[in-house]
Coordinates of C-alpha atoms in Angstrom, one line a residue:
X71 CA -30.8 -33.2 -0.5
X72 CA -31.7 -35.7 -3.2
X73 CA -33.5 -34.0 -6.1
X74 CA -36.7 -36.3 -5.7
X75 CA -37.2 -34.8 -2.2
X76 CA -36.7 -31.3 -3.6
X77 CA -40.4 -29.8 -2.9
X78 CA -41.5 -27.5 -6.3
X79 CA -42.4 -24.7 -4.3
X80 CA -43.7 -21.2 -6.0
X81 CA -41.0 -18.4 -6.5
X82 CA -43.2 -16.4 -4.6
X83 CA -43.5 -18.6 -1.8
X84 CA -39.6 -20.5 -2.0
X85 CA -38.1 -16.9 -1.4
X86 CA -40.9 -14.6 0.1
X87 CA -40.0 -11.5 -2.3
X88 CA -41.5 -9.1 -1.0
X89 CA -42.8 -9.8 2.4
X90 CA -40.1 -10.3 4.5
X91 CA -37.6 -7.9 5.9
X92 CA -34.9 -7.0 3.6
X93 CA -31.2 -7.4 4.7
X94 CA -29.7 -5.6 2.2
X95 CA -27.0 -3.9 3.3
X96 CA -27.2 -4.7 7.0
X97 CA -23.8 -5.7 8.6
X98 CA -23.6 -8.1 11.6
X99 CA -23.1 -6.2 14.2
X100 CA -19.4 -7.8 14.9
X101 CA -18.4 -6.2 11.7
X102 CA -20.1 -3.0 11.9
X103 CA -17.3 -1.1 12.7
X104 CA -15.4 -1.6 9.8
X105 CA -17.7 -1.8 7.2
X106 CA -17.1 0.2 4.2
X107 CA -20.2 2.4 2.1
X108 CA -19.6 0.8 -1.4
X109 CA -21.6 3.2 -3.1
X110 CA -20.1 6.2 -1.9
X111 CA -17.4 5.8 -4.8
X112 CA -20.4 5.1 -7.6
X113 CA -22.1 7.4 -9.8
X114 CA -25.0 5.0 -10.5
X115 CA -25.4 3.7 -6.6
X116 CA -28.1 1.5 -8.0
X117 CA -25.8 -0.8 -9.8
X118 CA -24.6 -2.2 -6.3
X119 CA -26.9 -4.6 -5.7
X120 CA -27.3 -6.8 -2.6
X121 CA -30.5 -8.9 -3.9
X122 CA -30.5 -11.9 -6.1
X123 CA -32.1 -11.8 -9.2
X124 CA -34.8 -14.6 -10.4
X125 CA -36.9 -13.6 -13.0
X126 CA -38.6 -9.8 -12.5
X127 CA -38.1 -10.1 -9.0
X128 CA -34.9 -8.7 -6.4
X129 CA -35.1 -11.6 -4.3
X130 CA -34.3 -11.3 -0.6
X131 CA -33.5 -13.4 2.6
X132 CA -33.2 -14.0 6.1
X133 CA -30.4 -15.9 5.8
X134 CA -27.4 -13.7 4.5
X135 CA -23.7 -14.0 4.2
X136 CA -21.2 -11.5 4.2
X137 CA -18.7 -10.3 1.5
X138 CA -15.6 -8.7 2.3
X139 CA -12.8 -6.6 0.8
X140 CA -9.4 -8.8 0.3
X141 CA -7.4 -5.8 0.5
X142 CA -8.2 -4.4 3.6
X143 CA -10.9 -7.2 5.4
X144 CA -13.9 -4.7 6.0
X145 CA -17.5 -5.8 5.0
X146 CA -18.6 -4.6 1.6
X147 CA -21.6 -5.6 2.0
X148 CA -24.1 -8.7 2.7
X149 CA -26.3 -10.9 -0.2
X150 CA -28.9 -13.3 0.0
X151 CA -27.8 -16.8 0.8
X152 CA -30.6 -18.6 -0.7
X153 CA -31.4 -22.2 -0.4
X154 CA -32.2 -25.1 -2.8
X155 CA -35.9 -24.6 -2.9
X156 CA -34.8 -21.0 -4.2
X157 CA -32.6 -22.5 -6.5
X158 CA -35.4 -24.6 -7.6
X159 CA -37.6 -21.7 -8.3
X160 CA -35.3 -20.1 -10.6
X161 CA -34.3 -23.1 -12.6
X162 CA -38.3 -22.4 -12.9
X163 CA -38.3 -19.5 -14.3
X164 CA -35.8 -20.0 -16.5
X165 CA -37.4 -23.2 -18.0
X166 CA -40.8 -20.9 -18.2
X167 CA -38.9 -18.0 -19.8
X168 CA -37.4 -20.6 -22.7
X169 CA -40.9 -21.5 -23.9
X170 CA -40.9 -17.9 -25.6
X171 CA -37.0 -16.7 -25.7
X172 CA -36.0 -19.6 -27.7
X173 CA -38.4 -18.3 -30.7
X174 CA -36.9 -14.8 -30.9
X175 CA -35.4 -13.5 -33.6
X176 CA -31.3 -14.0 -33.1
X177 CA -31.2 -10.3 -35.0
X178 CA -33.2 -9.1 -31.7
X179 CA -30.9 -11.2 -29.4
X180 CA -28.5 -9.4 -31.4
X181 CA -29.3 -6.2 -30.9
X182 CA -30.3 -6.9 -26.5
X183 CA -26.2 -7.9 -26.8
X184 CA -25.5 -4.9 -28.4
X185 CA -26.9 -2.7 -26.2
X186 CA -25.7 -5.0 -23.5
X187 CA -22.4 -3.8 -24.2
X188 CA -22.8 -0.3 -24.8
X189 CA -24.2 0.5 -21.4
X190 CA -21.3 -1.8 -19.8
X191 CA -18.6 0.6 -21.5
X192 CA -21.1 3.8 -20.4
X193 CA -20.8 2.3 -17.5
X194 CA -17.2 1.1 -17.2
X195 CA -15.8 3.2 -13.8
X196 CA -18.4 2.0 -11.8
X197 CA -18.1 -2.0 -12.6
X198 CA -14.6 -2.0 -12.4
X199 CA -14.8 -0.1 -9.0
X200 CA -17.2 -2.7 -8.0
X201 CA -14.5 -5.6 -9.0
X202 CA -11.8 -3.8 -7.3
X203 CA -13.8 -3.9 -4.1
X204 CA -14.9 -7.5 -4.1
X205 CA -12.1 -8.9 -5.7
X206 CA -8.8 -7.2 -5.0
X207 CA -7.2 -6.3 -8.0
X208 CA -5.9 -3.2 -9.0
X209 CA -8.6 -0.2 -10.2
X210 CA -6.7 -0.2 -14.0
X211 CA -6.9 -3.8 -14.0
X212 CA -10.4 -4.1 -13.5
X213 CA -11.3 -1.7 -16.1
X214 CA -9.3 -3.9 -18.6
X215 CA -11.0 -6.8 -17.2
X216 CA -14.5 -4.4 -18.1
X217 CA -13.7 -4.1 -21.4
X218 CA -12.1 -7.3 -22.1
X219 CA -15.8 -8.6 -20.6
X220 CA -18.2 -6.3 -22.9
X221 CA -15.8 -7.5 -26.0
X222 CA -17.8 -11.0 -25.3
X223 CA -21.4 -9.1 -25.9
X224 CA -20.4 -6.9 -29.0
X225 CA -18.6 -10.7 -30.5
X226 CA -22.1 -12.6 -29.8
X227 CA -24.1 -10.0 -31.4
X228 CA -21.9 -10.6 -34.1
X229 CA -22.7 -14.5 -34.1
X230 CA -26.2 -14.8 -33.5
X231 CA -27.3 -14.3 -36.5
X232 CA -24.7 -16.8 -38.1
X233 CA -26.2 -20.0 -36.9
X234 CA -26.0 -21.6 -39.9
X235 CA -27.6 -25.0 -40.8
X236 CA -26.9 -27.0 -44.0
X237 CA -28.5 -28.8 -47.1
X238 CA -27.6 -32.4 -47.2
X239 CA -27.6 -34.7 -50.4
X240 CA -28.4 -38.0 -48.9
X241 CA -27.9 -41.6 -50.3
X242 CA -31.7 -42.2 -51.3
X243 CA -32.9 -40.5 -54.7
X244 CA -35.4 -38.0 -54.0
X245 CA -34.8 -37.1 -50.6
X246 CA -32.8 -34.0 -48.9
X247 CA -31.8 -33.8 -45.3
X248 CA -31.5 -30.0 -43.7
X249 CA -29.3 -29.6 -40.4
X250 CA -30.7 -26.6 -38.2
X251 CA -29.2 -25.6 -35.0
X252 CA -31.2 -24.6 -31.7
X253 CA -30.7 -23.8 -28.2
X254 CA -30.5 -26.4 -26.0
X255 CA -32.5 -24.6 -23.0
X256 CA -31.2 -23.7 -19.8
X257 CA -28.1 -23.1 -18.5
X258 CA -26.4 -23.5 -15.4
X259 CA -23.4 -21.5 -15.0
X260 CA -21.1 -21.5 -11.9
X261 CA -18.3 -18.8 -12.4
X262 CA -14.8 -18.6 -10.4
X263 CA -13.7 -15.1 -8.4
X264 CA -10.9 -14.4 -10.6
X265 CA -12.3 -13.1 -13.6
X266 CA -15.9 -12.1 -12.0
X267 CA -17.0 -10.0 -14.5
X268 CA -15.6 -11.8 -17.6
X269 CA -16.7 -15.4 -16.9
X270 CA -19.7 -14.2 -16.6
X271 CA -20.1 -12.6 -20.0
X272 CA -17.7 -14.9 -21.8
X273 CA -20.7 -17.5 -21.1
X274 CA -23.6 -16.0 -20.5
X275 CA -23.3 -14.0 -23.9
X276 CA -23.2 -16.8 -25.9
X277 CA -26.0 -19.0 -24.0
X278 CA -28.4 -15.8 -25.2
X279 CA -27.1 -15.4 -28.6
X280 CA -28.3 -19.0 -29.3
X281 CA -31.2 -18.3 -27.3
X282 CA -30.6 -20.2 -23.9
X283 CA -31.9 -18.8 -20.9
X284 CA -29.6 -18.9 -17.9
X285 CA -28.9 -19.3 -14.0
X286 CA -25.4 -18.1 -12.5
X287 CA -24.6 -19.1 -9.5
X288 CA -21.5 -16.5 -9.2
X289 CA -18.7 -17.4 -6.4
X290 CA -19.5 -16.5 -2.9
X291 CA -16.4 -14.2 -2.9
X292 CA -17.2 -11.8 -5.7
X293 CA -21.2 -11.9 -6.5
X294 CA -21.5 -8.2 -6.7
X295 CA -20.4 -7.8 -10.5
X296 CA -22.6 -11.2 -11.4
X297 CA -25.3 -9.0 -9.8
X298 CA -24.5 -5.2 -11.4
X299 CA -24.1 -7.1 -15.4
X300 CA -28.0 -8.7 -14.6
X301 CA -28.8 -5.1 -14.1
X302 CA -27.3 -3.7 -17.0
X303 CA -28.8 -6.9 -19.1
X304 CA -32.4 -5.6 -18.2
X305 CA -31.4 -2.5 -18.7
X306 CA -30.6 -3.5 -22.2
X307 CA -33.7 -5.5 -22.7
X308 CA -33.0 -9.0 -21.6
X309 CA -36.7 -10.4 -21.0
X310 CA -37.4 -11.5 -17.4
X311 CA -36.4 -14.6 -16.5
X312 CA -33.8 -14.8 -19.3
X313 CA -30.7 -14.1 -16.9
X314 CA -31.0 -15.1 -13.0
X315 CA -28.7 -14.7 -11.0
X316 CA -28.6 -16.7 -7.5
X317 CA -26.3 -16.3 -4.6
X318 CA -25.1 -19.2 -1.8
X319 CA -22.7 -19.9 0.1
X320 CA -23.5 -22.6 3.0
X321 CA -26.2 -24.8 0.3
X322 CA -23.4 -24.6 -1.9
X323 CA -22.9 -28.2 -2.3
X324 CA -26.6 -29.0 -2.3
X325 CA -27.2 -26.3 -5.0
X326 CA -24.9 -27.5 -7.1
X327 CA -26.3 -31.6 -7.2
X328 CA -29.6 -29.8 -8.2
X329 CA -28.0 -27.8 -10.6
X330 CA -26.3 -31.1 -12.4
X331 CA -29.3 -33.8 -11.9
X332 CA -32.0 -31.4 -12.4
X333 CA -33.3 -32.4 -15.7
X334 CA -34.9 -29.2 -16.7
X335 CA -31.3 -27.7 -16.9
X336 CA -29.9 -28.9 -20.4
X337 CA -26.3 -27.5 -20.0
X338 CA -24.0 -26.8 -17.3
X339 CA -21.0 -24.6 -18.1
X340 CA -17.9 -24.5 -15.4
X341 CA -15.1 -22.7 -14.8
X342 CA -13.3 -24.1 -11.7
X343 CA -10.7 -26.6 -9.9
X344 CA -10.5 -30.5 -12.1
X345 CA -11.3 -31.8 -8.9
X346 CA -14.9 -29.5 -8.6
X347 CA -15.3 -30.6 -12.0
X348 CA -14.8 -34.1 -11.6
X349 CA -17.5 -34.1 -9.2
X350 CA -19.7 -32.0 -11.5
X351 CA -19.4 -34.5 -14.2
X352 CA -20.6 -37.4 -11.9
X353 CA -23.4 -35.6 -10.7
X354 CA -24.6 -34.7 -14.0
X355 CA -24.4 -38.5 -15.3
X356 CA -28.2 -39.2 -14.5
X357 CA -29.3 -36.4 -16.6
X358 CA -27.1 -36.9 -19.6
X359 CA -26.6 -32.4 -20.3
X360 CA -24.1 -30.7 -22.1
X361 CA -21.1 -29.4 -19.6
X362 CA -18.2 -27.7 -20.7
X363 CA -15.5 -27.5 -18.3
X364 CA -12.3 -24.9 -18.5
X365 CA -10.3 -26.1 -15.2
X366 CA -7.0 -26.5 -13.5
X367 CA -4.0 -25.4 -15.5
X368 CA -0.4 -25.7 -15.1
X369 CA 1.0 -23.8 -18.0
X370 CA 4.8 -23.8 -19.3
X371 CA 6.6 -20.8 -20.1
X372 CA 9.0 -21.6 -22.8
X373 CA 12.2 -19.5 -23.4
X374 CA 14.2 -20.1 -26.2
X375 CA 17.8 -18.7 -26.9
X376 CA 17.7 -17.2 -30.1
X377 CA 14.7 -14.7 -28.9
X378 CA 15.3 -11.0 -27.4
X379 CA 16.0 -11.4 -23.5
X380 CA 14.2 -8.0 -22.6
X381 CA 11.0 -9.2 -24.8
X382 CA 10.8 -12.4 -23.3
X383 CA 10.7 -11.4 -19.9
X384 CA 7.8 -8.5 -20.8
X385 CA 6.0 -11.3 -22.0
X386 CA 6.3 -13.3 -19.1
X387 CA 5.5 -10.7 -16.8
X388 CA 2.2 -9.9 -18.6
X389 CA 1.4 -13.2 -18.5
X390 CA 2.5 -14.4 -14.9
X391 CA 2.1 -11.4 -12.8
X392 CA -1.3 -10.2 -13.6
X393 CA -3.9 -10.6 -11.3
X394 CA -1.3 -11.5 -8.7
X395 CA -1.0 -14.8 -10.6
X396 CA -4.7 -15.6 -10.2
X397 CA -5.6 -16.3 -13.8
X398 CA -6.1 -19.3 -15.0
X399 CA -3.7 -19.2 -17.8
X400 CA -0.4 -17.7 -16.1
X401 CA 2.6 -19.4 -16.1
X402 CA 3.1 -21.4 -13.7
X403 CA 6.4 -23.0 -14.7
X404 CA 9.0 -20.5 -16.4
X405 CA 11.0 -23.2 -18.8
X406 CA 14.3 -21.1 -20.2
X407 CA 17.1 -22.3 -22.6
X408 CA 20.8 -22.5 -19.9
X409 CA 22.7 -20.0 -22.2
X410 CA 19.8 -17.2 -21.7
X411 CA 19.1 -18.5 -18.4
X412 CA 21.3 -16.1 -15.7
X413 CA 20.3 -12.9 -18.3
X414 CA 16.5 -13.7 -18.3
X415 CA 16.3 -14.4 -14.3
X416 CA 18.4 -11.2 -13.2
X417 CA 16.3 -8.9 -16.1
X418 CA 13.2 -10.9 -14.8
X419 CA 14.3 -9.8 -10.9
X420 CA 14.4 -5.9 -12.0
X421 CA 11.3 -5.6 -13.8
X422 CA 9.7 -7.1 -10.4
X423 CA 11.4 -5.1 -8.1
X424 CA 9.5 -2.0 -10.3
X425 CA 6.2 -3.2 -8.8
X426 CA 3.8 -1.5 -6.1
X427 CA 1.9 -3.9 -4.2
X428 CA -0.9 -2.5 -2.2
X429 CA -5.0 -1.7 -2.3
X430 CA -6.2 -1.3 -5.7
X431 CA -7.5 2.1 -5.2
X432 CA -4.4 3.4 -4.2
X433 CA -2.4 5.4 -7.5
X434 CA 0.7 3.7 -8.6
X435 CA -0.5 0.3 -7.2
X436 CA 0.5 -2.5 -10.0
X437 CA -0.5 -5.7 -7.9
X438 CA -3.0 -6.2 -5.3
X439 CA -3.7 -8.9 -2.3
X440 CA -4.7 -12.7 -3.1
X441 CA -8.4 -13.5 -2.5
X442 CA -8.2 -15.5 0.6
X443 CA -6.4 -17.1 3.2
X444 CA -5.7 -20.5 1.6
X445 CA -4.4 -18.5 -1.3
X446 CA -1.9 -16.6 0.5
X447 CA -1.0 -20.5 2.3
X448 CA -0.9 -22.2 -1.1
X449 CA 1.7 -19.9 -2.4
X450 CA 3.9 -19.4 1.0
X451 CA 3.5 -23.4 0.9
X452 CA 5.2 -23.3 -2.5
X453 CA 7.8 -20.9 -1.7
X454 CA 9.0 -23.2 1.6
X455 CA 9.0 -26.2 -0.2
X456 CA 10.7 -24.7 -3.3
X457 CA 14.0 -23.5 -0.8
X458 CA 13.7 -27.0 0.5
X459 CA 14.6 -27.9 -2.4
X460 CA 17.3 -25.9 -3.7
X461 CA 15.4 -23.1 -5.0
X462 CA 16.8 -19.6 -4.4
X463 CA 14.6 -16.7 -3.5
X464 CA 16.1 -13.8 -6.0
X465 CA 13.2 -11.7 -5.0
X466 CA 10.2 -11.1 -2.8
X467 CA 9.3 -14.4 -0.7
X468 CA 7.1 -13.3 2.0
X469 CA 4.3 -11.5 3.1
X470 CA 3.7 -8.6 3.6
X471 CA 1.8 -7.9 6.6
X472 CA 2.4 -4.4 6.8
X473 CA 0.8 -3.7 3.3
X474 CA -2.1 -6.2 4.7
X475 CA -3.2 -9.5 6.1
X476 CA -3.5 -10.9 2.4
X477 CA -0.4 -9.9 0.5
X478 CA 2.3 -11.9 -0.8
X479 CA 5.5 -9.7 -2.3
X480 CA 6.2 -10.9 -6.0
X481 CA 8.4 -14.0 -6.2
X482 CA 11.2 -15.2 -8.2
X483 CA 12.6 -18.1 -7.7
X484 CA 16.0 -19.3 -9.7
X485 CA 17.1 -22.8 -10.1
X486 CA 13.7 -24.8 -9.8
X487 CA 13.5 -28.6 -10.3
X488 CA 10.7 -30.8 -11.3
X489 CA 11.1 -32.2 -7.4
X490 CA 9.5 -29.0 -6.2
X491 CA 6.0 -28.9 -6.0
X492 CA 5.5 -26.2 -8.2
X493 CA 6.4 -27.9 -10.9
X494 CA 3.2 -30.2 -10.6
X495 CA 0.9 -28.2 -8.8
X496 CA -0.6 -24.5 -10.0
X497 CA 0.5 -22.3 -7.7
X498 CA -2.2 -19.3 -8.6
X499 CA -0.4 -16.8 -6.8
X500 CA 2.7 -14.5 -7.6
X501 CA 5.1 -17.1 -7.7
X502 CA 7.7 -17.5 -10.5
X503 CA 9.9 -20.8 -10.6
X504 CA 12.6 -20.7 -13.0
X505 CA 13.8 -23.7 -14.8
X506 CA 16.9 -24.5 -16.6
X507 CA 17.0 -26.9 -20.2
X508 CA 19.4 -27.5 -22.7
X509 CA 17.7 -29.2 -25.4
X510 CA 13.9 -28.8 -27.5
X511 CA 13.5 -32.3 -26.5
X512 CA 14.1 -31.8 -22.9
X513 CA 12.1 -28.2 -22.7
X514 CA 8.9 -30.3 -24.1
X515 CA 9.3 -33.1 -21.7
X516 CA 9.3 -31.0 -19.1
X517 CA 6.5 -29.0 -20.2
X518 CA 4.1 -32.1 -21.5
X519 CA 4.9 -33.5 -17.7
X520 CA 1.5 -32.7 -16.6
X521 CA -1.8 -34.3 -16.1
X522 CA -3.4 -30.8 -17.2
X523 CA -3.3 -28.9 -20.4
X524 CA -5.1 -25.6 -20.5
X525 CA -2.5 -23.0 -21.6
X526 CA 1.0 -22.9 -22.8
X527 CA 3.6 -20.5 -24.3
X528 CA 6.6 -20.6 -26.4
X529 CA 9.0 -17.5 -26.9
X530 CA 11.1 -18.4 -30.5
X531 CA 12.6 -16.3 -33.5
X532 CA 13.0 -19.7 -35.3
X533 CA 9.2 -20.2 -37.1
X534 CA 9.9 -23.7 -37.8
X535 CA 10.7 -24.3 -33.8
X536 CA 7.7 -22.1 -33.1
X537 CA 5.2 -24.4 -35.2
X538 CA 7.3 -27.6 -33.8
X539 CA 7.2 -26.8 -30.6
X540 CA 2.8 -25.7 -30.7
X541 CA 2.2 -28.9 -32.7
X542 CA 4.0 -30.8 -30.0
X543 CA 3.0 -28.9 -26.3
X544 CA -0.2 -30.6 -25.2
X545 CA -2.3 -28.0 -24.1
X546 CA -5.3 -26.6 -25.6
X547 CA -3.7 -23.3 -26.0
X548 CA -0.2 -21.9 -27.1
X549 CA 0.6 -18.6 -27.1
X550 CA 3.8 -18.0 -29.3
X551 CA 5.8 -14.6 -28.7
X552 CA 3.4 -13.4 -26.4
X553 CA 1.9 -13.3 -23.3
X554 CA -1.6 -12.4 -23.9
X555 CA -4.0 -15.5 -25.3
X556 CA -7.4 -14.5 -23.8
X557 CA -9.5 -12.6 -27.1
X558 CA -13.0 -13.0 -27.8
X559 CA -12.3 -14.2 -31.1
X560 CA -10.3 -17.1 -29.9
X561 CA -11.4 -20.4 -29.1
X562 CA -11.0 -20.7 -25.0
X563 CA -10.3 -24.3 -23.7
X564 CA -7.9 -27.2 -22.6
X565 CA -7.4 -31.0 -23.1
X566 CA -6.7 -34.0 -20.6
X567 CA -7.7 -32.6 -16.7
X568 CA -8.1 -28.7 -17.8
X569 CA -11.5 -29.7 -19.0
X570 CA -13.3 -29.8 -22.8
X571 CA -15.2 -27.6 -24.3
X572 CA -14.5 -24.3 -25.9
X573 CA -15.7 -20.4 -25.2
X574 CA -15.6 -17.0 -27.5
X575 CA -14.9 -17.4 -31.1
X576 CA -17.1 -18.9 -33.7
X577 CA -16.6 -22.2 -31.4
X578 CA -18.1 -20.4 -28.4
X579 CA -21.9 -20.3 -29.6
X580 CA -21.3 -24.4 -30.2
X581 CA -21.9 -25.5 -27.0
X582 CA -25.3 -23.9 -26.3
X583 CA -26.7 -25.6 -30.0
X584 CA -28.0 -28.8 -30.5
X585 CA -28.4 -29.8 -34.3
X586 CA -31.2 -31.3 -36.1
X587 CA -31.6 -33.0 -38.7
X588 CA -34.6 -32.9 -41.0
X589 CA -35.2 -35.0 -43.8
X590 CA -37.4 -34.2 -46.8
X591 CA -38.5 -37.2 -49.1
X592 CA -40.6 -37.3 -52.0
X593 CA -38.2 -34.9 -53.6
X594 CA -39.3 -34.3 -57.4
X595 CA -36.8 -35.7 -59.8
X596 CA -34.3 -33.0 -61.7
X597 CA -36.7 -31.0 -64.9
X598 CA -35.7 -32.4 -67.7

């Protein structure tokens, strides 16, 4: 719908809050039957919320979509799926709720993200059962994914109050120029189902901290922790109409053209596919915002001969296996030195062959299902074509329909080539392809042979090699003898198709600022 036709109807009217019927938490009745009580494993039951969130109000609709378990396919439970006009009316509020939130004190936005945080670590056993059910992955991995989230609040506390201008000499004698930096206004930001709790705080924490207001538009498959953190946040104090959070799932495309060309939005923050953000960028053109885009990656796993075979492949593991391989900064293609090579792959097979694959609430359970049914095809696409190919299946390869309908056992695959298309395309799955190089030269070459560059790794005793080799990789991120990048401290980003734009870390707070500058003349010459 072009934006100009978009009619500016009232939040009370554009979703009827209030007058209609609720749906919440009414099943179709071809899914009744296996439909699973949510709260039943909750202390708080009211942090499962099926109700959008735009401004005060728990917004409601006729029109509802279902959101299912990935582990086991039963209904979960059903949220609104609103329309542009809806849309519209939060973009609204938010733009109202500016007018006043941008003149707060950043020590008060300080403290709301403070006590933001606490209650989300109070709170920590029922958010991360909430993320288990909506997005698959084990119950201790969600609680990691908790904390990991809350670090994001407690770090933006931290740098709201360090927005720090400057004084300027300038070039003409008695005048002074003074840079001051202020929020650019709202915020659109569209999260991915991978991380649903942590993309949503990673941004959302610094949009407030500079005093943004915001609009999420969480992913159709995991809305319910976008949904329980807007809870907590009023909890904590976050004025109305500061955080909304709208749901959709068939007006998806529609929502998000008004998201880009609606000029009352000032930024738009992604965290998606390069070709989603491609589109993103076109759309926003007309009204010239601020985006910051983290997308596709394709990272290198670099393996080194001089390094500690049995630490090497611990790091790898920690970086490629968790989540299933959904994260957008696992290794996609394992790059190891020929005289290491046979040592790394068969340690690499056993520590695999130690993992439990299954439902996330179940004890013992390391890895759980992928999130949908062109996941599970993507990665059995990559496995054909990698045997094809000359690839040889050391472990796993298949999946497993007996654990459920989307399960896929943990892969390894020995003597990959670049002619297999996992070597130019991110698998995001539980997939990894093992690569053979002789030479520094080579293993960069291989690695840099990528139209992406979001995060890369490099496993060296040699320091010199180590800085070499991280000056060299071009990716926006190197992790060097480890596994683990992801901190709130660090700056979060890529280069060339992964996207620009950086979040957490002093950076982070950057890309919800605008400076201005302010010049002074008629300065009084120096006392003599």
């Amino acid at each position: 719908m072009p934006i100009t036709e978009i009619k500016r109807a009232g939040l009370a009217a554009a979703v009827k809050v209030a007058r209609q019927r609720s749906t919440a938490g009414r099943f179709s009745q071809r899914n009744m039957a296996t439909a699973v009580d949510v709260t039943a494993k909750l202390t708080d039951k009211s942090l499962f919320k099926q109700t959008a969130l735009v401004g005060a109000q728990q917004v409601t609709s006729s029109k509802v979509f279902e959101v299912t378990d990935p582990a086991t396919q039963a209904v979960i439970g059903t949220v609104p799926d609103l329309d542009v006009a809806a849309v519209d009316a939060a973009i609204d509020t938010a733009h109202d709720a500016f007018v006043s939130f941008r003149g707060t004190s950043p020590f008060e936005r300080a403290r709301v993200l403070q006590r933001w945080n606490a209650l989300m670590l109070e709170n920590i056993d029922d958010l991360a059962t909430i993320l288990t059910y909506e997005n698959g992955k084990p119950l201790a991995e969600a609680k990691g994914e908790i904390r990991y989230s809350a670090s994001f609040l407690e770090w933006f506390a931290g740098e709201a109050p360090r927005a720090y201008g400057d004084v300027l000499n300038t070039s003409v004698s008695g005048h002074r120029a003074l840079t001051i930096k202020q929020p650019v206004g709202v915020v659109s930001v569209l999260t991915p189902w991978n991380f649903p709790a942590a993309m949503i705080t990673r941004k959302v924490s610094a949009a407030v901290a500079a005093g943004c207001t915001v609009v999420i538009k969480p992913d159709a498959e995991t809305p319910y922790s976008a949904l329980a953190l807007a809870e907590l946040a009023r909890r904590a104090g976050v004025p109305d109409g500061v955080l909304n959070v709208v749901t959709t799932k068939t007006a998806l495309a529609e929502v998000g053209q008004l998201m880009c060309a609606d000029e009352r939005v000032k930024k738009l923050s992604f965290t998606g596919s390069t070709a989603v953000g491609k589109l993103l960028m076109a759309q926003s053109s007309a009204s010239l915002k601020k985006l910051s885009f983290e997308l596709g990656g394709n990272a290198p796993f670099i393996v080194f001969d001089d390094v500690d075979v049995d630490e090497a492949v611990a790091a790898l593991v920690a970086c490629k296996f968790r989540g299933s391989g959904q994260t957008c900064v696992c290794a996609n293609r394992v790059l190891v030195h020929t005289r290491v090579y046979d040592e790394f792959v068969e340690k690499l097979v056993r520590a695999v062959s130690g993992f439990t694959v299954g439902n996330g609430f179940a004890d013992g359970v390391t890895h759980g299902p992928l999130i949908h049914a062109r996941a599970l095809d993507k990665v059995t696409h990559h496995v054909a074509d990698a045997v094809a190919h000359g690839g040889e299946i050391r472990i796993g390869g298949s999946k497993l329909p007996g654990v459920g309908k989307l399960f896929f056992a943990p892969t390894v695959v020995a003597n990959a080539t670049p002619a297999m298309a996992v070597a130019h395309e991110e698998t995001f799955g539980p997939l990894a392809a093992v690569f053979r190089f002789e030479t520094e030269n080579e293993a960069l070459a291989l690695a840099n042979d990528a139209d992406v560059g979001l995060a890369s790794y490099v496993i060296t005793n040699d320091v010199r090699r180590a800085l070499r080799v991280a000056e060299s990789l071009q990716f926006g991120m190197v992790g060097v003898n480890t596994g683990i990048i992801s901190d709130c401290a660090t700056p979060f980003g890529g280069v060339k198709f992964s996207g620009f734009g950086r979040e957490g870390s002093k950076y982070g707070m950057e890309e919800y600022m605008v400076v201005k500058t302010v010049t002074l003349g008629g300065m009084p010459p120096y006392a003599s």
